[in-house]
Amino acid sequence: MLVLWHALDPERAVALARLTEAYMAEHPNIAIYIEAFPSTQELLNRLQRPSERGPDLVLIPAEVVPELWEAGRLVPLRPWLEDPQYGLSAEEREDLLAPVTPGSVPFLRDGLIMYADEDRLLESGFEQPPTDWGGIHQVCMRGALDLNGDGRPDTAGWIAPRDAHVLQGWLAQRSVADLKGWVEDLAFMLRVECGRLMDPPSALQAFLEGETVILFGPTRWLPILEREAEAGRLRFRLALAPLPGPSGQGRAILPGWGWDLAITARDPEQQMAAWRFLHWAVGVEAQTRWAQDARSIPVRRAAAMRLRQLTGAEARLGMLLRWALQGYWEEPAAGQSALDRLNEAIQLLEGGADVSVILDRLPRP
């Protein structure tokens, strides 16, 4: 028996259970027992003081992998990766959307994209979502509406979740001068209230209710919005776009983040059994099935291409997968998590701190 720990939300927990059931159907000599934790922090706390029968596999946020690796909690994967019979071939590793680490393999990925109310976008003078930060600034200013005439916007031109991943993609390859200008611009939009940062559920609800023109949000919100549209509860036309490149030039990017699978078993036979499941779980067939059930981006490019063919290149999901294939990017999970510093920067932005203080909290380009 293999024991797998995770802290996924209930919907994705069901998808994971289905995936393990499919594996057990193909491998009837293996049983997988899943233990779900209410939070990632509780899972990590338990890993630091494992019971007599700890997990054989853990599904953890990619940004905590360095901490667990340094603490010696993860089994080195190199012997398994390079095993001539059961390892990942060079082609398979090249096909992964995100790289393997010494102690983990990518398993689930989300991304950040731009959702837009196409009707209010047109009313604001734009035929399509903006392709650079200057355009986002313009939509923010034109799209915010003062409905009660008190001099303060009641609706927003731009809303983003109050989450470090919102900032992550905008920091890649920026010079310090560009970064300073961008922070000043963002701080201005928050100050005049045409742009807002909200808790993720509130940000999504505000968009559903027509309170903003543009929403930065995770790719996993797309099925929710499409279901609302199909049920006739979405009172506007939905448009999607990737985030503009940080410099406003070049290809668009899809900032991503997600969860990795890692082996924690100490018994060699359990390690082998855990590796076989891990290898299967990142295969093209399993990743295609998993991405559909978990509403995530496949970690295998071949799976993304297959899913795009199944859904249609012109479908919204097909567009999303094309962006993932062309410009997926995520912060390397090394050293102190950059996400912690980004969260601090968001708090400082909302508090009106001096730009120099905010820049000190941001990862350096």
Tab-separated table of C-alpha atoms in Angstrom:
chain	number	residue	atom	x	y	z
A	1	MET	CA	0.000	0.000	0.000
A	2	LEU	CA	1.106	3.552	-0.788
A	3	VAL	CA	0.117	6.476	1.434
A	4	LEU	CA	-0.305	9.842	-0.316
A	5	TRP	CA	-0.729	13.127	1.577
A	6	HIS	CA	-2.132	16.303	0.022
A	7	ALA	CA	-3.906	19.554	0.937
A	8	LEU	CA	-5.932	20.167	-2.233
A	9	ASP	CA	-9.360	21.784	-2.203
A	10	PRO	CA	-12.344	19.377	-2.215
A	11	GLU	CA	-12.979	19.560	-5.977
A	12	ARG	CA	-9.413	18.670	-6.846
A	13	ALA	CA	-9.300	16.085	-4.079
A	14	VAL	CA	-12.100	14.246	-5.904
A	15	ALA	CA	-10.123	14.481	-9.167
A	16	LEU	CA	-7.043	13.050	-7.427
A	17	ALA	CA	-9.103	10.173	-6.036
A	18	ARG	CA	-10.322	9.375	-9.553
A	19	LEU	CA	-6.778	9.413	-10.860
A	20	THR	CA	-5.511	7.020	-8.189
A	21	GLU	CA	-8.518	4.744	-8.829
A	22	ALA	CA	-7.543	4.616	-12.512
A	23	TYR	CA	-3.981	3.691	-11.536
A	24	MET	CA	-5.159	0.950	-9.193
A	25	ALA	CA	-7.422	-0.443	-11.914
A	26	GLU	CA	-4.367	-0.752	-14.165
A	27	HIS	CA	-2.162	-2.027	-11.317
A	28	PRO	CA	-4.387	-4.246	-9.130
A	29	ASN	CA	-1.446	-5.288	-6.940
A	30	ILE	CA	-1.070	-1.698	-5.635
A	31	ALA	CA	-3.415	0.089	-3.220
A	32	ILE	CA	-3.164	3.859	-2.684
A	33	TYR	CA	-4.503	5.392	0.520
A	34	ILE	CA	-5.046	9.158	0.385
A	35	GLU	CA	-4.975	11.403	3.446
A	36	ALA	CA	-6.192	14.967	2.920
A	37	PHE	CA	-5.170	17.895	5.145
A	38	PRO	CA	-7.204	21.082	5.591
A	39	SER	CA	-4.209	23.286	4.817
A	40	THR	CA	-0.717	23.090	3.392
A	41	GLN	CA	0.710	24.352	6.673
A	42	GLU	CA	-0.892	21.505	8.618
A	43	LEU	CA	0.525	18.995	6.140
A	44	LEU	CA	3.991	20.535	6.513
A	45	ASN	CA	3.715	20.492	10.294
A	46	ARG	CA	2.885	16.791	10.201
A	47	LEU	CA	5.822	16.111	7.895
A	48	GLN	CA	8.146	17.684	10.421
A	49	ARG	CA	6.921	15.273	13.092
A	50	PRO	CA	5.929	12.179	11.107
A	51	SER	CA	3.988	9.397	12.720
A	52	GLU	CA	5.279	5.830	12.800
A	53	ARG	CA	3.633	5.316	9.419
A	54	GLY	CA	4.273	8.522	7.480
A	55	PRO	CA	3.439	9.098	3.813
A	56	ASP	CA	5.186	7.492	0.875
A	57	LEU	CA	4.247	10.342	-1.461
A	58	VAL	CA	3.357	13.979	-0.854
A	59	LEU	CA	1.701	16.523	-3.141
A	60	ILE	CA	3.037	19.927	-2.100
A	61	PRO	CA	3.210	23.508	-3.444
A	62	ALA	CA	6.311	23.889	-5.591
A	63	GLU	CA	7.538	26.843	-3.525
A	64	VAL	CA	7.937	24.717	-0.362
A	65	VAL	CA	10.059	22.068	-2.102
A	66	PRO	CA	13.409	23.795	-1.277
A	67	GLU	CA	12.548	23.939	2.433
A	68	LEU	CA	11.625	20.245	2.578
A	69	TRP	CA	14.630	19.281	0.475
A	70	GLU	CA	17.031	21.126	2.748
A	71	ALA	CA	15.399	19.479	5.784
A	72	GLY	CA	16.060	16.055	4.260
A	73	ARG	CA	12.380	15.134	4.090
A	74	LEU	CA	12.363	14.353	0.335
A	75	VAL	CA	14.003	11.346	-1.303
A	76	PRO	CA	16.579	12.236	-4.002
A	77	LEU	CA	15.007	11.442	-7.369
A	78	ARG	CA	18.146	11.204	-9.489
A	79	PRO	CA	18.513	7.402	-9.166
A	80	TRP	CA	14.908	6.948	-10.233
A	81	LEU	CA	15.009	9.566	-12.985
A	82	GLU	CA	18.066	7.917	-14.527
A	83	ASP	CA	16.945	4.320	-14.091
A	84	PRO	CA	17.263	2.702	-17.572
A	85	GLN	CA	14.007	0.786	-17.155
A	86	TYR	CA	11.739	3.010	-15.064
A	87	GLY	CA	13.264	6.488	-15.372
A	88	LEU	CA	12.155	9.538	-17.317
A	89	SER	CA	13.792	9.704	-20.732
A	90	ALA	CA	15.461	12.888	-21.950
A	91	GLU	CA	12.489	13.404	-24.274
A	92	GLU	CA	10.023	13.074	-21.399
A	93	ARG	CA	11.934	15.584	-19.280
A	94	GLU	CA	12.106	18.021	-22.173
A	95	ASP	CA	8.345	17.635	-22.611
A	96	LEU	CA	7.624	18.815	-19.046
A	97	LEU	CA	6.214	22.334	-18.773
A	98	ALA	CA	8.204	22.944	-15.574
A	99	PRO	CA	11.535	21.297	-14.691
A	100	VAL	CA	12.063	18.543	-12.149
A	101	THR	CA	13.921	19.414	-8.934
A	102	PRO	CA	16.313	17.125	-7.034
A	103	GLY	CA	13.375	15.992	-4.900
A	104	SER	CA	10.149	16.568	-6.851
A	105	VAL	CA	8.420	16.330	-10.214
A	106	PRO	CA	5.795	18.847	-11.412
A	107	PHE	CA	2.276	17.436	-11.302
A	108	LEU	CA	-0.331	20.225	-11.344
A	109	ARG	CA	-0.035	23.746	-12.711
A	110	ASP	CA	-2.273	26.824	-12.794
A	111	GLY	CA	-1.623	30.109	-14.550
A	112	LEU	CA	-2.606	33.762	-14.378
A	113	ILE	CA	-4.546	35.268	-17.277
A	114	MET	CA	-6.684	38.276	-18.090
A	115	TYR	CA	-10.482	37.988	-18.155
A	116	ALA	CA	-12.468	40.882	-19.616
A	117	ASP	CA	-16.069	42.078	-19.850
A	118	GLU	CA	-16.093	42.623	-23.608
A	119	ASP	CA	-19.136	44.921	-23.489
A	120	ARG	CA	-17.684	47.316	-20.912
A	121	LEU	CA	-14.337	47.085	-22.683
A	122	LEU	CA	-15.966	48.459	-25.835
A	123	GLU	CA	-17.713	51.161	-23.815
A	124	SER	CA	-14.285	52.173	-22.506
A	125	GLY	CA	-13.002	52.568	-26.072
A	126	PHE	CA	-11.137	49.260	-26.492
A	127	GLU	CA	-11.980	46.628	-29.094
A	128	GLN	CA	-9.878	43.974	-27.376
A	129	PRO	CA	-8.068	43.453	-24.065
A	130	PRO	CA	-4.932	45.612	-23.728
A	131	THR	CA	-1.615	44.171	-24.800
A	132	ASP	CA	0.626	46.274	-22.544
A	133	TRP	CA	0.590	47.787	-19.072
A	134	GLY	CA	-0.136	51.256	-20.440
A	135	GLY	CA	-3.336	49.894	-21.971
A	136	ILE	CA	-4.323	48.294	-18.658
A	137	HIS	CA	-3.805	51.686	-17.008
A	138	GLN	CA	-6.106	53.314	-19.573
A	139	VAL	CA	-8.819	50.685	-19.122
A	140	CYS	CA	-8.498	51.162	-15.365
A	141	MET	CA	-9.078	54.916	-15.629
A	142	ARG	CA	-11.823	54.828	-18.274
A	143	GLY	CA	-13.647	51.780	-16.986
A	144	ALA	CA	-14.118	52.838	-13.349
A	145	LEU	CA	-17.601	54.332	-12.832
A	146	ASP	CA	-18.853	56.703	-10.152
A	147	LEU	CA	-22.488	55.600	-10.118
A	148	ASN	CA	-23.700	57.596	-7.119
A	149	GLY	CA	-21.798	60.795	-7.873
A	150	ASP	CA	-19.830	60.950	-4.617
A	151	GLY	CA	-16.512	61.364	-6.417
A	152	ARG	CA	-15.306	57.821	-5.721
A	153	PRO	CA	-15.531	54.915	-8.197
A	154	ASP	CA	-18.236	52.383	-7.365
A	155	THR	CA	-16.972	49.976	-10.013
A	156	ALA	CA	-13.409	49.270	-11.106
A	157	GLY	CA	-11.598	49.138	-14.407
A	158	TRP	CA	-9.207	46.477	-13.115
A	159	ILE	CA	-9.319	43.995	-10.261
A	160	ALA	CA	-6.756	41.386	-9.254
A	161	PRO	CA	-6.665	38.850	-6.442
A	162	ARG	CA	-4.692	39.927	-3.395
A	163	ASP	CA	-2.126	37.225	-4.049
A	164	ALA	CA	1.600	37.154	-4.746
A	165	HIS	CA	1.078	35.332	-8.027
A	166	VAL	CA	-0.553	38.509	-9.371
A	167	LEU	CA	2.805	40.289	-9.269
A	168	GLN	CA	5.000	37.353	-10.169
A	169	GLY	CA	4.812	37.521	-13.943
A	170	TRP	CA	5.344	41.270	-14.131
A	171	LEU	CA	8.758	41.083	-12.515
A	172	ALA	CA	10.537	38.895	-15.062
A	173	GLN	CA	13.382	40.620	-16.881
A	174	ARG	CA	12.548	44.104	-15.631
A	175	SER	CA	15.270	46.640	-15.020
A	176	VAL	CA	15.212	48.416	-11.666
A	177	ALA	CA	14.117	51.616	-13.441
A	178	ASP	CA	11.232	49.848	-15.191
A	179	LEU	CA	10.243	48.166	-11.950
A	180	LYS	CA	10.170	51.516	-10.127
A	181	GLY	CA	7.942	53.052	-12.792
A	182	TRP	CA	5.607	50.083	-12.741
A	183	VAL	CA	5.225	50.140	-8.946
A	184	GLU	CA	4.497	53.877	-9.059
A	185	ASP	CA	1.849	53.288	-11.729
A	186	LEU	CA	0.219	50.444	-9.814
A	187	ALA	CA	0.261	52.430	-6.567
A	188	PHE	CA	-1.444	55.346	-8.356
A	189	MET	CA	-4.240	53.118	-9.689
A	190	LEU	CA	-4.883	51.733	-6.221
A	191	ARG	CA	-4.855	55.234	-4.725
A	192	VAL	CA	-7.446	56.650	-7.151
A	193	GLU	CA	-9.454	53.411	-6.751
A	194	CYS	CA	-9.807	52.587	-10.446
A	195	GLY	CA	-7.854	49.434	-9.653
A	196	ARG	CA	-8.360	47.139	-6.699
A	197	LEU	CA	-6.801	44.132	-5.013
A	198	MET	CA	-9.295	41.759	-3.419
A	199	ASP	CA	-9.385	38.329	-1.834
A	200	PRO	CA	-9.668	35.766	-4.661
A	201	PRO	CA	-13.334	34.743	-4.061
A	202	SER	CA	-14.366	38.407	-3.804
A	203	ALA	CA	-12.430	39.319	-6.951
A	204	LEU	CA	-14.184	36.578	-8.931
A	205	GLN	CA	-17.601	37.545	-7.528
A	206	ALA	CA	-17.020	41.197	-8.435
A	207	PHE	CA	-16.317	40.200	-12.032
A	208	LEU	CA	-19.354	37.911	-12.179
A	209	GLU	CA	-21.529	40.784	-10.989
A	210	GLY	CA	-20.151	43.233	-13.549
A	211	GLU	CA	-18.215	45.403	-11.113
A	212	THR	CA	-15.013	45.499	-13.179
A	213	VAL	CA	-13.881	45.535	-16.789
A	214	ILE	CA	-10.723	43.444	-16.379
A	215	LEU	CA	-9.956	40.678	-13.921
A	216	PHE	CA	-6.553	39.089	-13.406
A	217	GLY	CA	-7.302	35.582	-12.266
A	218	PRO	CA	-6.156	31.957	-12.201
A	219	THR	CA	-6.834	29.753	-15.190
A	220	ARG	CA	-8.934	27.446	-13.011
A	221	TRP	CA	-11.677	30.133	-12.960
A	222	LEU	CA	-12.358	29.639	-16.676
A	223	PRO	CA	-14.727	26.631	-16.220
A	224	ILE	CA	-16.683	28.582	-13.583
A	225	LEU	CA	-17.148	31.548	-15.911
A	226	GLU	CA	-18.087	29.328	-18.833
A	227	ARG	CA	-20.678	27.497	-16.719
A	228	GLU	CA	-22.175	30.844	-15.676
A	229	ALA	CA	-22.295	31.939	-19.318
A	230	GLU	CA	-23.947	28.696	-20.469
A	231	ALA	CA	-26.562	29.008	-17.703
A	232	GLY	CA	-27.375	32.557	-18.806
A	233	ARG	CA	-26.191	34.081	-15.528
A	234	LEU	CA	-23.290	35.988	-17.081
A	235	ARG	CA	-24.742	39.250	-18.376
A	236	PHE	CA	-21.845	40.149	-20.647
A	237	ARG	CA	-19.615	38.624	-23.302
A	238	LEU	CA	-16.465	37.048	-21.908
A	239	ALA	CA	-13.060	37.748	-23.464
A	240	LEU	CA	-9.711	36.202	-22.537
A	241	ALA	CA	-6.139	37.339	-23.067
A	242	PRO	CA	-2.689	36.403	-21.802
A	243	LEU	CA	-0.807	38.905	-19.692
A	244	PRO	CA	1.362	41.268	-21.717
A	245	GLY	CA	5.092	40.705	-21.521
A	246	PRO	CA	6.711	42.637	-18.661
A	247	SER	CA	8.342	45.114	-21.016
A	248	GLY	CA	5.240	45.544	-23.150
A	249	GLN	CA	7.085	43.957	-26.045
A	250	GLY	CA	7.727	40.456	-27.262
A	251	ARG	CA	5.581	37.424	-26.652
A	252	ALA	CA	2.943	37.338	-23.976
A	253	ILE	CA	3.578	35.285	-20.861
A	254	LEU	CA	1.515	32.945	-18.724
A	255	PRO	CA	2.850	33.157	-15.156
A	256	GLY	CA	2.281	29.848	-13.429
A	257	TRP	CA	2.528	28.050	-10.132
A	258	GLY	CA	1.392	24.726	-8.796
A	259	TRP	CA	2.070	21.519	-6.960
A	260	ASP	CA	4.773	18.867	-7.208
A	261	LEU	CA	4.824	15.175	-6.338
A	262	ALA	CA	7.669	14.027	-4.097
A	263	ILE	CA	8.664	10.732	-2.504
A	264	THR	CA	9.075	10.547	1.271
A	265	ALA	CA	9.115	6.747	1.746
A	266	ARG	CA	12.243	5.351	3.419
A	267	ASP	CA	11.779	1.700	2.507
A	268	PRO	CA	13.406	0.919	-0.891
A	269	GLU	CA	10.446	-1.183	-2.053
A	270	GLN	CA	8.013	1.583	-1.119
A	271	GLN	CA	10.214	4.086	-2.931
A	272	MET	CA	10.092	1.967	-6.087
A	273	ALA	CA	6.309	1.624	-5.856
A	274	ALA	CA	5.958	5.383	-5.248
A	275	TRP	CA	8.206	6.183	-8.227
A	276	ARG	CA	6.191	3.951	-10.541
A	277	PHE	CA	3.001	5.793	-9.616
A	278	LEU	CA	4.739	9.178	-9.959
A	279	HIS	CA	6.094	8.236	-13.394
A	280	TRP	CA	2.637	7.084	-14.499
A	281	ALA	CA	0.961	10.226	-13.113
A	282	VAL	CA	3.080	12.553	-15.269
A	283	GLY	CA	2.538	10.484	-18.409
A	284	VAL	CA	0.658	11.944	-21.344
A	285	GLU	CA	-2.488	9.833	-20.859
A	286	ALA	CA	-2.717	10.465	-17.113
A	287	GLN	CA	-1.965	14.181	-17.469
A	288	THR	CA	-4.650	14.619	-20.128
A	289	ARG	CA	-7.216	12.965	-17.846
A	290	TRP	CA	-5.993	14.790	-14.744
A	291	ALA	CA	-6.023	18.222	-16.400
A	292	GLN	CA	-9.629	17.719	-17.481
A	293	ASP	CA	-10.801	16.587	-14.039
A	294	ALA	CA	-8.707	19.007	-11.968
A	295	ARG	CA	-9.251	21.927	-14.379
A	296	SER	CA	-5.530	22.545	-14.510
A	297	ILE	CA	-2.810	23.018	-17.095
A	298	PRO	CA	-1.138	19.698	-18.004
A	299	VAL	CA	2.518	19.520	-17.007
A	300	ARG	CA	3.296	17.620	-20.208
A	301	ARG	CA	3.335	19.635	-23.416
A	302	ALA	CA	2.190	16.590	-25.389
A	303	ALA	CA	-0.835	16.339	-23.066
A	304	ALA	CA	-1.598	20.037	-23.572
A	305	MET	CA	-1.464	19.557	-27.341
A	306	ARG	CA	-3.747	16.522	-27.118
A	307	LEU	CA	-6.232	18.350	-24.885
A	308	ARG	CA	-6.195	21.305	-27.277
A	309	GLN	CA	-7.089	18.981	-30.139
A	310	LEU	CA	-9.924	17.472	-28.090
A	311	THR	CA	-11.419	20.834	-27.104
A	312	GLY	CA	-10.742	22.695	-30.359
A	313	ALA	CA	-8.078	25.297	-31.020
A	314	GLU	CA	-10.658	28.130	-31.118
A	315	ALA	CA	-12.311	27.189	-27.827
A	316	ARG	CA	-11.321	29.260	-24.813
A	317	LEU	CA	-9.542	26.289	-23.247
A	318	GLY	CA	-7.703	25.723	-26.523
A	319	MET	CA	-6.529	29.350	-26.475
A	320	LEU	CA	-5.368	29.000	-22.877
A	321	LEU	CA	-3.374	25.876	-23.686
A	322	ARG	CA	-1.743	27.635	-26.636
A	323	TRP	CA	-0.573	30.421	-24.340
A	324	ALA	CA	0.792	27.844	-21.907
A	325	LEU	CA	2.730	26.153	-24.697
A	326	GLN	CA	4.119	29.445	-25.994
A	327	GLY	CA	4.974	31.433	-22.878
A	328	TYR	CA	4.642	29.548	-19.611
A	329	TRP	CA	6.879	30.973	-16.883
A	330	GLU	CA	7.180	30.492	-13.139
A	331	GLU	CA	9.439	31.764	-10.407
A	332	PRO	CA	12.235	29.236	-9.739
A	333	ALA	CA	11.605	27.509	-6.425
A	334	ALA	CA	15.040	28.094	-4.921
A	335	GLY	CA	16.136	29.685	-1.664
A	336	GLN	CA	13.637	31.838	0.216
A	337	SER	CA	10.319	31.801	-1.582
A	338	ALA	CA	9.868	34.933	-3.666
A	339	LEU	CA	6.146	34.652	-3.012
A	340	ASP	CA	6.641	35.662	0.625
A	341	ARG	CA	8.334	38.885	-0.445
A	342	LEU	CA	5.686	39.524	-3.080
A	343	ASN	CA	2.929	39.200	-0.470
A	344	GLU	CA	4.776	41.743	1.673
A	345	ALA	CA	5.004	44.064	-1.336
A	346	ILE	CA	1.241	43.829	-1.915
A	347	GLN	CA	0.549	44.813	1.696
A	348	LEU	CA	2.909	47.767	1.375
A	349	LEU	CA	1.260	48.867	-1.892
A	350	GLU	CA	-2.153	48.873	-0.276
A	351	GLY	CA	-0.794	50.743	2.728
A	352	GLY	CA	0.681	53.497	0.563
A	353	ALA	CA	4.305	52.831	1.509
A	354	ASP	CA	7.164	54.627	-0.223
A	355	VAL	CA	8.161	53.032	-3.531
A	356	SER	CA	11.742	52.424	-2.344
A	357	VAL	CA	10.441	50.349	0.585
A	358	ILE	CA	8.283	48.282	-1.743
A	359	LEU	CA	11.161	47.710	-4.157
A	360	ASP	CA	13.240	46.309	-1.307
A	361	ARG	CA	10.633	43.575	-0.823
A	362	LEU	CA	10.429	42.583	-4.491
A	363	PRO	CA	12.634	39.869	-6.031
A	364	ARG	CA	15.411	41.513	-7.982
A	365	PRO	CA	15.281	41.101	-11.781
